[in-house]
Coordinates of C-alpha atoms and ligand atoms in Angstrom, one line a residue:
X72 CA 69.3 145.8 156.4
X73 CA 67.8 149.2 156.2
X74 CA 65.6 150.1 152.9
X75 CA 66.6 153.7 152.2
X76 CA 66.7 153.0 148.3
X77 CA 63.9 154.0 145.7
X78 CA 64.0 152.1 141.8
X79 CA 62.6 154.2 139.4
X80 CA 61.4 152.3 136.4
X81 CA 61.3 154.7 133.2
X82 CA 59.8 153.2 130.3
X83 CA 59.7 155.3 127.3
X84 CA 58.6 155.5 123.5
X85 CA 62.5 154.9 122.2
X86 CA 64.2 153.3 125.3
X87 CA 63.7 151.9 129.1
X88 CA 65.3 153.5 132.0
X89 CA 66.1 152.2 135.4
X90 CA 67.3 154.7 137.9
X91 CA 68.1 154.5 141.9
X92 CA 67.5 157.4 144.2
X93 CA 68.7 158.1 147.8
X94 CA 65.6 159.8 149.6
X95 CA 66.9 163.1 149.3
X96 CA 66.5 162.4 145.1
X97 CA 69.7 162.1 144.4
X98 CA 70.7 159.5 141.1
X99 CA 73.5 157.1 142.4
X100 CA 72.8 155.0 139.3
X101 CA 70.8 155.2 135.9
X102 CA 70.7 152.3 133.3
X103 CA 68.9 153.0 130.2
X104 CA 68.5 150.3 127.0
X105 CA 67.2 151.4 123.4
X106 CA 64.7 149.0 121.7
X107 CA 62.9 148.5 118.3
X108 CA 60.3 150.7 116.7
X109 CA 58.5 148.9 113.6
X110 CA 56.4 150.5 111.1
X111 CA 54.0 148.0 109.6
X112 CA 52.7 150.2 107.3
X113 CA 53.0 154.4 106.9
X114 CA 51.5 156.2 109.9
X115 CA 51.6 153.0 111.9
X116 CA 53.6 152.4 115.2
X117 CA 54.4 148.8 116.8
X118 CA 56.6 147.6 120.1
X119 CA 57.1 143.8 120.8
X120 CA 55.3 143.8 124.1
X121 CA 58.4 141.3 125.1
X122 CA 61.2 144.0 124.7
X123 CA 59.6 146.8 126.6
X124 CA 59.3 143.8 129.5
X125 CA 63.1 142.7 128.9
X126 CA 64.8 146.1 128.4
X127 CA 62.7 146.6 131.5
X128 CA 64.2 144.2 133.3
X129 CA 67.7 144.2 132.4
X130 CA 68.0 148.0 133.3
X131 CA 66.8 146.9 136.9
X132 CA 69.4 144.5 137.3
X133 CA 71.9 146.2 136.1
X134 CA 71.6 149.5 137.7
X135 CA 71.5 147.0 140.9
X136 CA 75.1 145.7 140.1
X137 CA 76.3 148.6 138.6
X138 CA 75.5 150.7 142.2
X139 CA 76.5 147.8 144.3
X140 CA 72.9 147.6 145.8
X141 CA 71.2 144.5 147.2
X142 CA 67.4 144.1 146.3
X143 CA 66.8 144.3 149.8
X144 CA 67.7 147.6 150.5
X145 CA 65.4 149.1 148.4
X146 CA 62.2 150.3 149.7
X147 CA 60.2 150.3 146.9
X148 CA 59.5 150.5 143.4
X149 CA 57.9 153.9 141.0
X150 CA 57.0 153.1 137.7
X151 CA 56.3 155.5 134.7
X152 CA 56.0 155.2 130.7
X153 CA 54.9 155.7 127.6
X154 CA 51.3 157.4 127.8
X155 CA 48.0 155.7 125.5
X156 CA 50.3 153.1 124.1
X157 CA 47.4 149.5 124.1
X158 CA 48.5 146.0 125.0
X159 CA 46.1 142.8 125.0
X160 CA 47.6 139.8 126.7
X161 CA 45.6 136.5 127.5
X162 CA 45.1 136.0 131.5
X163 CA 45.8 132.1 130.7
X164 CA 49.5 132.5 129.6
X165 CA 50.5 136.0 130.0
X166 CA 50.9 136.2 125.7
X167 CA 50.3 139.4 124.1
X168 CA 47.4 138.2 121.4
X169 CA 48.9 141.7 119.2
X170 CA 51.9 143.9 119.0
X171 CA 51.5 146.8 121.7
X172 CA 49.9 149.8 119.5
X173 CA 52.0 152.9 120.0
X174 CA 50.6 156.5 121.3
X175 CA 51.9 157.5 117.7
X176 CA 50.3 155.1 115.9
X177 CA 47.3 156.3 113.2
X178 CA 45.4 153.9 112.0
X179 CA 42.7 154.3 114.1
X180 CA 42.1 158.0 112.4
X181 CA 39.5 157.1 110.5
X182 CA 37.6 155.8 113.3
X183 CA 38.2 158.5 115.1
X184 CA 36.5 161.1 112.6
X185 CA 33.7 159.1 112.1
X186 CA 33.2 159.6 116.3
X187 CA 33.3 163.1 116.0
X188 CA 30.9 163.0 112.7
X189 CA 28.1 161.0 115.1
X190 CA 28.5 163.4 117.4
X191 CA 30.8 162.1 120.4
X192 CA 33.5 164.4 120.5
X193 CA 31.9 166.5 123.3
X194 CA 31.1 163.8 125.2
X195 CA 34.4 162.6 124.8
X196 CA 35.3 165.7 125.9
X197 CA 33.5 166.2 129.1
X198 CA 33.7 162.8 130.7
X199 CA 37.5 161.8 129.8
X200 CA 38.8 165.6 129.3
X201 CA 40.5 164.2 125.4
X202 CA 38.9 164.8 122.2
X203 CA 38.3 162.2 119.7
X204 CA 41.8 161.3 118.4
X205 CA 43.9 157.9 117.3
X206 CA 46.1 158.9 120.3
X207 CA 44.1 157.3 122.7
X208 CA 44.1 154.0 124.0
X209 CA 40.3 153.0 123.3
X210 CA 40.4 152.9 119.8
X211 CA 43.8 150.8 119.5
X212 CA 42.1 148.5 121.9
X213 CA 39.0 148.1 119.7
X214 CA 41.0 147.7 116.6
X215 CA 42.9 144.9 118.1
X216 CA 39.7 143.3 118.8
X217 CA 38.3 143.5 115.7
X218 CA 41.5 142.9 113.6
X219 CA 43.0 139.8 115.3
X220 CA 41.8 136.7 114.5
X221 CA 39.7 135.1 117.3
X222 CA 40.2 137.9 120.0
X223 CA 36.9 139.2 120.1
X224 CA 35.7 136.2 121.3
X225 CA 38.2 135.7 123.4
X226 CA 37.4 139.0 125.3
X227 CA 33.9 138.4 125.8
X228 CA 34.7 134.7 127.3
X229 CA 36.3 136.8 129.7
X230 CA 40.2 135.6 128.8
X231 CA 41.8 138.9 127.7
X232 CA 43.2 142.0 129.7
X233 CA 44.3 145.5 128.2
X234 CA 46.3 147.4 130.1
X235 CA 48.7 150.5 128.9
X236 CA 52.3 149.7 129.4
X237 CA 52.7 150.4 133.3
X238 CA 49.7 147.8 133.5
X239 CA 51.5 145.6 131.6
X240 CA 54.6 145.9 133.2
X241 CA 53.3 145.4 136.7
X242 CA 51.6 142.0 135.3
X243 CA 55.1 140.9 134.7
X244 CA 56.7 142.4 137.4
X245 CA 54.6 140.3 139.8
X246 CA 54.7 136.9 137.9
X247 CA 51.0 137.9 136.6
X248 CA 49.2 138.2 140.3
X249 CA 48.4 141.8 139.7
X250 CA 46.2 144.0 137.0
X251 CA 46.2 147.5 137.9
X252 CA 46.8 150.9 136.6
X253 CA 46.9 154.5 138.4
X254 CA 44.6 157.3 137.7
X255 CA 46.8 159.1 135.4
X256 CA 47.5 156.2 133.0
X257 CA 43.6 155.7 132.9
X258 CA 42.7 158.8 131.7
X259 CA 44.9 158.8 128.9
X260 CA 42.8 155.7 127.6
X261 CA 39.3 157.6 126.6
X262 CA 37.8 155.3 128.9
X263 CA 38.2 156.7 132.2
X264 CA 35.7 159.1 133.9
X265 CA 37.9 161.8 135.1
X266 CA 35.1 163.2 137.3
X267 CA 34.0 160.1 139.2
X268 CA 37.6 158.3 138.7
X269 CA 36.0 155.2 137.7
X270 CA 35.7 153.5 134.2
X271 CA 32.9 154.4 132.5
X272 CA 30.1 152.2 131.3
X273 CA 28.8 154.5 128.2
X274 CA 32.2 154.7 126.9
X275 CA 33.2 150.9 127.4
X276 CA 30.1 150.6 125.8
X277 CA 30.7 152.8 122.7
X278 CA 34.4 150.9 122.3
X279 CA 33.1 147.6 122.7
X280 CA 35.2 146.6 125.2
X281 CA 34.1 144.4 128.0
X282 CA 34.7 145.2 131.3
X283 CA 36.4 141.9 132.4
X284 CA 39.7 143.1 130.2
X285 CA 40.0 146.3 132.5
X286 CA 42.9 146.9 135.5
X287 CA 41.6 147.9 138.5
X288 CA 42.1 151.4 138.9
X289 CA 43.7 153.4 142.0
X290 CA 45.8 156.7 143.1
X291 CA 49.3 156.8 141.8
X292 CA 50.8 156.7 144.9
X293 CA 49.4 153.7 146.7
X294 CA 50.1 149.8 146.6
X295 CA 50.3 147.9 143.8
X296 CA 51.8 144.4 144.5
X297 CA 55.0 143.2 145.6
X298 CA 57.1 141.9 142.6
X299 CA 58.0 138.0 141.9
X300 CA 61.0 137.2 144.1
X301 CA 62.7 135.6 140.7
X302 CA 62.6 138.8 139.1
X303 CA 65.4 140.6 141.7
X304 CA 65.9 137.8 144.5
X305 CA 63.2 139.4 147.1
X306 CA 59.8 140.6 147.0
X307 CA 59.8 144.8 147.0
X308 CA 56.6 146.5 146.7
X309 CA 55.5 148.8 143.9
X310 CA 54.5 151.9 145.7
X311 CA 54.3 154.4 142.9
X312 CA 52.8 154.3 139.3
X313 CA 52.3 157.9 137.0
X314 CA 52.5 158.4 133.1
X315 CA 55.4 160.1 132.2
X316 CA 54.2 164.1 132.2
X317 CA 52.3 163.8 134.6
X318 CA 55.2 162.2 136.7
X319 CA 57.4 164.6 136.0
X320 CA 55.2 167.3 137.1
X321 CA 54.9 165.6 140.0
X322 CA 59.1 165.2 140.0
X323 CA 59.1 169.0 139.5
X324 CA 57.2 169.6 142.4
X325 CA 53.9 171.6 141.4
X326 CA 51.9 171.1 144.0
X327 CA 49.8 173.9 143.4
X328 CA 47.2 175.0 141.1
X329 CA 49.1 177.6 138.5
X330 CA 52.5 175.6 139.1
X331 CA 53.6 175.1 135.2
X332 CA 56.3 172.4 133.8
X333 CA 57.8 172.6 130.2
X334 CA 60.0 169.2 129.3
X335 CA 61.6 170.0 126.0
X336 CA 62.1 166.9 124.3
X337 CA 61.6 165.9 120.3
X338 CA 58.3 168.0 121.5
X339 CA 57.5 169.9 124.3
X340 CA 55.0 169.1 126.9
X341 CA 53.3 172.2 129.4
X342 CA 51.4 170.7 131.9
X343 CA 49.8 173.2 134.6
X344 CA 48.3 171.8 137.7
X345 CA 44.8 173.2 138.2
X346 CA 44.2 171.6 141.8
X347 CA 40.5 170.3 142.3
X348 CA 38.9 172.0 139.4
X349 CA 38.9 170.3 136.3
X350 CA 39.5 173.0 133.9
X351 CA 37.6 173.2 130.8
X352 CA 39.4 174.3 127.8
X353 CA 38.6 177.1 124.9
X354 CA 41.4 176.3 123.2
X355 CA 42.0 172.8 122.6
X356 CA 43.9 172.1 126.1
X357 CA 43.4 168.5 127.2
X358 CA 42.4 168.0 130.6
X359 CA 43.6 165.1 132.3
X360 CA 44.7 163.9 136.3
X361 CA 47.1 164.7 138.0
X362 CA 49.8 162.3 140.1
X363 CA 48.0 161.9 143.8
X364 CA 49.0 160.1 147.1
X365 CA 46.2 157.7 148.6
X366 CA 44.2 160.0 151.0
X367 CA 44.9 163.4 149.3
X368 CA 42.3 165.4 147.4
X369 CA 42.6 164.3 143.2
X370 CA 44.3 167.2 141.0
X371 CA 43.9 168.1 137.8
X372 CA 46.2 169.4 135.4
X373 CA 45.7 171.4 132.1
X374 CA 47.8 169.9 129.3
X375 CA 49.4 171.1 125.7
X376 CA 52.0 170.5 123.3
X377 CA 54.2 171.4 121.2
X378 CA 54.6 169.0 118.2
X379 CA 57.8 170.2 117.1
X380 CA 60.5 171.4 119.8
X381 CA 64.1 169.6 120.2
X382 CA 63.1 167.9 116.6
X383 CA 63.7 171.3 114.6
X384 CA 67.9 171.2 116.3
X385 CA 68.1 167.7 114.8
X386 CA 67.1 168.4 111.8
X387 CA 69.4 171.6 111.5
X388 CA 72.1 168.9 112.4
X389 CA 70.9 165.6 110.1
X390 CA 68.7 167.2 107.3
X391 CA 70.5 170.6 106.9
X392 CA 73.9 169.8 108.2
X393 CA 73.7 173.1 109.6
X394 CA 75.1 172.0 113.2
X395 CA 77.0 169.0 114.0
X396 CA 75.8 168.5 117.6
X397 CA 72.5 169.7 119.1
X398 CA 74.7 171.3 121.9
X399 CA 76.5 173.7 119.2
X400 CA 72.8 175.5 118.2
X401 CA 73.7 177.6 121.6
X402 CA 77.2 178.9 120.6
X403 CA 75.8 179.9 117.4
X404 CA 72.6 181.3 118.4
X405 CA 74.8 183.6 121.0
X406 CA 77.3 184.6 118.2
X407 CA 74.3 187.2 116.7
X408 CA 72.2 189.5 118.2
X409 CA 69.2 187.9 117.0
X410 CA 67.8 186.3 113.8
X411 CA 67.7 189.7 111.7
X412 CA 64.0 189.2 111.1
X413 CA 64.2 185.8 110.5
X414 CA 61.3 183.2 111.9
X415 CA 61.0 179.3 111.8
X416 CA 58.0 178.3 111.9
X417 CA 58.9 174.5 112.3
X418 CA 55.3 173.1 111.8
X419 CA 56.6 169.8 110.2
X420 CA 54.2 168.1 110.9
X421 CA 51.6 170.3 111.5
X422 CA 50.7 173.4 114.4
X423 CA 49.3 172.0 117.5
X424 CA 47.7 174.4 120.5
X425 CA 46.7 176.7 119.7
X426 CA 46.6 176.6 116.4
X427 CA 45.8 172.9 115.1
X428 CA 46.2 173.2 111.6
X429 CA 47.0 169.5 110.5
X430 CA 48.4 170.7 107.1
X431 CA 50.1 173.9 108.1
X432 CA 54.0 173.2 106.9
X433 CA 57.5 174.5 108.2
X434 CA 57.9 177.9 106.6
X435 CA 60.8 180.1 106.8
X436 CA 60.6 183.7 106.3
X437 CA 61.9 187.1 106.8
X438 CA 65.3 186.0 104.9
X439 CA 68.2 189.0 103.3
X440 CA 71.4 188.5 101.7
X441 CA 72.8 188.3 105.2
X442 CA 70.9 186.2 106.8
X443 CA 73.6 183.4 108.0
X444 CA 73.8 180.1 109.2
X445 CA 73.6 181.6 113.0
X446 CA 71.0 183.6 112.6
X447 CA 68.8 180.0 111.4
X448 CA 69.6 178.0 114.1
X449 CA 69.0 181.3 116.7
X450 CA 65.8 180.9 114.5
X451 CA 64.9 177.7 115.0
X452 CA 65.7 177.9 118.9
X453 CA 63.7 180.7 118.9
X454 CA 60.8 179.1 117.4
X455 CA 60.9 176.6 120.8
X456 CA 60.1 179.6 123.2
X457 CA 57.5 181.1 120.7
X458 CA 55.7 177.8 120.5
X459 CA 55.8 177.4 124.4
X460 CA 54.5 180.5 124.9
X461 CA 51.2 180.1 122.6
X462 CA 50.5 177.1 124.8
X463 CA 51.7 179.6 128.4
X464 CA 49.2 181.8 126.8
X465 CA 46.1 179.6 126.2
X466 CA 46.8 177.8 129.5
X467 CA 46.8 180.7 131.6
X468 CA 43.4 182.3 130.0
X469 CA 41.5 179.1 130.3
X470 CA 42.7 178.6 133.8
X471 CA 42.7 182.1 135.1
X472 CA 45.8 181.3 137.1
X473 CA 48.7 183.8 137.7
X474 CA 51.8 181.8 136.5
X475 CA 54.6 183.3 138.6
X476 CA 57.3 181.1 137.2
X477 CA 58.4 178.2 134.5
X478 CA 59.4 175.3 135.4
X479 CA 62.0 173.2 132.7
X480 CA 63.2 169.6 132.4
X481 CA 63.9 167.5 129.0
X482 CA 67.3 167.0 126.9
X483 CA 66.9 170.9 125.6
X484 CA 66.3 172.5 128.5
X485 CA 70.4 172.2 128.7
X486 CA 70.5 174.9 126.4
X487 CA 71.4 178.7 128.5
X488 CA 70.2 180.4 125.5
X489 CA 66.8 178.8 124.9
X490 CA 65.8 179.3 128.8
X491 CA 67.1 182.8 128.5
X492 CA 65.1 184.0 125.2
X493 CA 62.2 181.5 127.3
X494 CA 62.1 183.8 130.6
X495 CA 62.6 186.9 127.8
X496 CA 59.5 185.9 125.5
X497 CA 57.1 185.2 128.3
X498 CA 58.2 187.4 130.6
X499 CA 58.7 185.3 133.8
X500 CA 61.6 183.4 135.5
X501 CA 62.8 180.0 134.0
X502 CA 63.5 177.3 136.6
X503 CA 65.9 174.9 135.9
X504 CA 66.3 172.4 138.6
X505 CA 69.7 170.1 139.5
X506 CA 67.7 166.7 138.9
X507 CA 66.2 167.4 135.1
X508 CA 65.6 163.5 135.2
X509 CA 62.5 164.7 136.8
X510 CA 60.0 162.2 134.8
X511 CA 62.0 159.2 136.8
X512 CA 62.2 161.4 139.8
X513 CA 58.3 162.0 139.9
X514 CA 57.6 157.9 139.8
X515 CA 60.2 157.3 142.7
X516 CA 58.7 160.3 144.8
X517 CA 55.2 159.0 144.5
X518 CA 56.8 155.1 145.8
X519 CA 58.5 157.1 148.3
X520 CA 55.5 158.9 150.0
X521 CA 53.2 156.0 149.4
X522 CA 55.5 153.5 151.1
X523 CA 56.0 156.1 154.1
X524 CA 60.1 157.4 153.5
X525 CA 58.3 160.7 153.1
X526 CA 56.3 162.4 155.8
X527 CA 54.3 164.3 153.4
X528 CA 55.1 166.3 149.9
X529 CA 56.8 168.8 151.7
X530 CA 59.9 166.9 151.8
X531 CA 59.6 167.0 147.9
X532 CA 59.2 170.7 147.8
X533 CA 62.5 170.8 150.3
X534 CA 64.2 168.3 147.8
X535 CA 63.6 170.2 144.6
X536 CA 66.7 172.4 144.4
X537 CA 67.2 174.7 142.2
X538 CA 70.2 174.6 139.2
X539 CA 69.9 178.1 138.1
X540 CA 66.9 180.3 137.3
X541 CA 66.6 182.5 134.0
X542 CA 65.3 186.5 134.7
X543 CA 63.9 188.0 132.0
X544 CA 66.5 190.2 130.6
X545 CA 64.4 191.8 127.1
X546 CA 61.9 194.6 127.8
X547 CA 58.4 193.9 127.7
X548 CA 58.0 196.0 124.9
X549 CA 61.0 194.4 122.8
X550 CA 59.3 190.9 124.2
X551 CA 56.2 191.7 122.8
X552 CA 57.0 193.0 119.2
X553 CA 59.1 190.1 118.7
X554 CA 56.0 187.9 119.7
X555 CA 53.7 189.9 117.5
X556 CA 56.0 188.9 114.4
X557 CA 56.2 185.4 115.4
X558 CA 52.6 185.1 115.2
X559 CA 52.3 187.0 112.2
X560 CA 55.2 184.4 110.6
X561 CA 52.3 181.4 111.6
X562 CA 49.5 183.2 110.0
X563 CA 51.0 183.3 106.7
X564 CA 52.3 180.1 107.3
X565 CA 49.0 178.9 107.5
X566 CA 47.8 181.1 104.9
X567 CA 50.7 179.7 102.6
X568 CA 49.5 176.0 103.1
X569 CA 45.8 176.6 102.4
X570 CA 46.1 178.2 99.2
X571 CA 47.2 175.1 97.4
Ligands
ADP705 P1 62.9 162.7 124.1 O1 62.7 162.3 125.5 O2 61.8 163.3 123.4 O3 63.7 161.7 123.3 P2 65.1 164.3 125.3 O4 64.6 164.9 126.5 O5 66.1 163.2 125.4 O6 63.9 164.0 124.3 O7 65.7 165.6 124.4 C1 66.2 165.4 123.2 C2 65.9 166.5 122.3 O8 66.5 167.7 122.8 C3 66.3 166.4 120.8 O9 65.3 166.8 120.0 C4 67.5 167.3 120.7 O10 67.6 167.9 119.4 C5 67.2 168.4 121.8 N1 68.4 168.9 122.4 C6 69.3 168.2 123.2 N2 70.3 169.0 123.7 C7 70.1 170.2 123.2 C8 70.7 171.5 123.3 N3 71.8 171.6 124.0 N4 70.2 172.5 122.6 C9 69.0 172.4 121.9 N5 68.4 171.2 121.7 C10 68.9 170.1 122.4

């Protein structure tokens, strides 16, 4: 039976995703189950371990029946997820001794201050490329050590694993024979040196984690294991394993150092490749690895976000009523010229690059008599691009890089009017590619040239075609003084917030 399929396991913060590509990365099938979020307590975020395994699972079979594929005839098996999020299981049964501690999750804040009061921050910083933040998986490890009855000691007798959730996942996946992770999920966990690729002693150290709970680390495309024949009916070998952004710039095909992505999601994530150099930022730019092939040179990649992006249209369409589907924000954005002065500056939850001002608050200003219910949502869509381009900006000065073009994925890059007024506010071609599944696309590209369906990743570059590409259409002048007022709407936005 020939092997010409590629599974693409997606596991994500709100739902798991199973998806099967031809070679030529092309979706004949795509499965996706939601799952529950708890919330302990305010600021805290919780999965059962046992429903990101089972949604897991039930997506794979089902995208199986529902494309009329046999488990044989598929080559191999890419994995990506939900970055930082911590699981603990013991090695003697498989249980999880805690919830798994979301990406999202807070309550390691405190902690995470008092690292940066004694000093750590930088050397967070220069070893892992992450600052001293709850995000991370360290601290969620070392608060499930500490906070769960028993488990410290368990870990030091040498009976408990960590893993993030692809690590996890494989461990099921192959009835518990294998405990690995790839390079990119590693350095999301503060414990990872990103220079030497190895875990690192002085940080394990600093954690109090023993280094019996670790997976072995390797490249993102190599061999992981061959998965339990119970699970689909045969052995097939997991060939490709990335966290999600970084697998989708892999899916999007930048190769090369200055090639940028933008998914726009509930957030949007930039990440720019920056080849062999770990870049160093000013600016509050993480710097993290990039999805490799076994035998190739490791990349790095430059990394920002945005906290609100895709989140400001659903609230215009559940808080405001304003819209009734996030697909309508483009008809009425298009039905005025532009905002009439109006700015959004949707800092809900606060301003990330380049401005990190945790207390900064969604501001709107610039309002007349006139001002309509068009020219807000053109606002608010508006306020996507600007936000993309403070990170563009940041990203290209610390990198030095010409950036020639965009590159878009995520639920919002749908939206014609957004990538327009994107290519118009940074002044460079938007590239909006056929496959915007690209995150999926990136893990089942990896499996493919790992397992040897690909000669090399110029069959990805042949693969990636292009939907439609944005020109900029606004004058660089107009460009500009539109950008000069956006940042002058954040500055008194974070004026505003401080005087009280
Ligand atoms: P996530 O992976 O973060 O859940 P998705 O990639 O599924 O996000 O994108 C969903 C986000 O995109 C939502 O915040 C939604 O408001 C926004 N969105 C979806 N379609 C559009 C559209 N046509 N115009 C503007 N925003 C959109």
């Amino acid at each position: 039976m020939k092997k010409k399929w590629i599974l693409a396991l997606d596991q994500g913060t709100t739902s798991s995703r199973a998806i099967l590509f031809d070679t030529s990365g092309i979706a004949r099938a795509n499965v996706a189950e939601e799952f529950t979020q708890y919330f302990p307590q305010p600021g805290w975020v919780e999965h059962d371990p046992w429903d990101i395994w089972n949604t897991t699972k039930n997506c794979m079979q089902e995208v199986l029946k529902q494309a009329g594929i046999k488990p044989e005839e598929i080559a191999a098996i890419g994995i990506t997820n939900q970055r930082e999020t911590a699981l603990v299981w013991d090695r003697r049964t498989g249980k999880p001794v805690y919830n798994a501690i979301v990406w999202q999750c807070r309550r390691t804040a405190d902690a995470c201050v008092r690292l940066r009061e004694e000093g750590w921050n930088e050397i967070l910083r220069r070893k892992t490329g992450l600052m001293a933040d709850a995000y991370f998986t360290a601290t969620k490890v070392a608060w499930i050590l500490d906070n769960v009855p028993g488990a410290r000691r368990r870990a030091e007798q040498g009976y408990l694993m960590m893993g993030t959730v692809d690590s996890w996942l494989m461990y099921n996946l192959t009835g518990g024979k294998v405990h690995a992770t790839d390079f990119t999920n590693a350095s999301r966990t503060q414990l990872f040196n990103i220079h030497t690729q190895e875990w690192d002693p002085t940080l394990l150290k600093l954690f109090r984690i023993p280094d019996t709970m670790l997976p072995k680390a390797q490249p993102s495309g190599s061999f992981f294991g061959m998965t339990d024949p119970e699970i689909l009916g045969c052995e097939v070998p997991i060939h490709g394993v990335a966290g999600d952004q970084q697998a989708a710039l892999f899916g999007q095909a930048c190769f090369k150092a200055g090639n940028v992505k933008n998914t726009y999601g509930t957030g949007c994530f930039l990440l720019m490749n920056t080849g062999a150099r770990a870049v160093q930022s000013r600016n509050g730019l993480l710097t993290t690895l990039a999805a490799t092939v076994e035998g190739t040179p490791v990349q790095y990649a430059l990394e920002g976000s945005v906290f609100t992006g895709g989140a400001s249209i659903q609230w215009l369409r559940d808080q405001l009523g304003l819209i009734s589907s996030a697909s309508q924000s483009e008809e009425l954005a298009l039905s005025v010229p532009d905002t009439g002065g109006v700015y959004l500056v949707p800092a809900f939850t606060g301003l990330g690059t380049p401005w990190w001002d945790m207390f900064a608050r969604g501001t709107l200003f610039g309002m007349t008599r006139g001002t309509s219910r068009a020219h807000l949502v053109r606002a608010a869509l508006e306020s996507i691009a600007f936000q993309s381009r403070d990170v563009l900006d940041v990203m290209i000065k610390d990198a030095g890089y010409p950036v020639t073009s965009l590159k878009v994925d995520g639920g919002a890059s749908a939206n014609a009017f957004l990538m327009q007024f994107q290519a118009d506010i940074i002044q460079r071609p938007v590239e909006r590619p056929a496959e915007v599944q690209t995150t999926a696309l990136g893990a089942a590209y990896l499996a493919a040239l790992s397992a040897g369906l690909f000669k090399d990743q110029n069959d990805i570059v042949e693969n990636w075609t292009l939907e439609r590409t944005f020109q900029p259409q606004m004058t660089r002048e107009e460009s500009q003084n539109r950008y000069e007022g956006w940042q002058h709407a954040v500055r008194q936005a974070i004026a505003y917030t401080k005087k009280d």
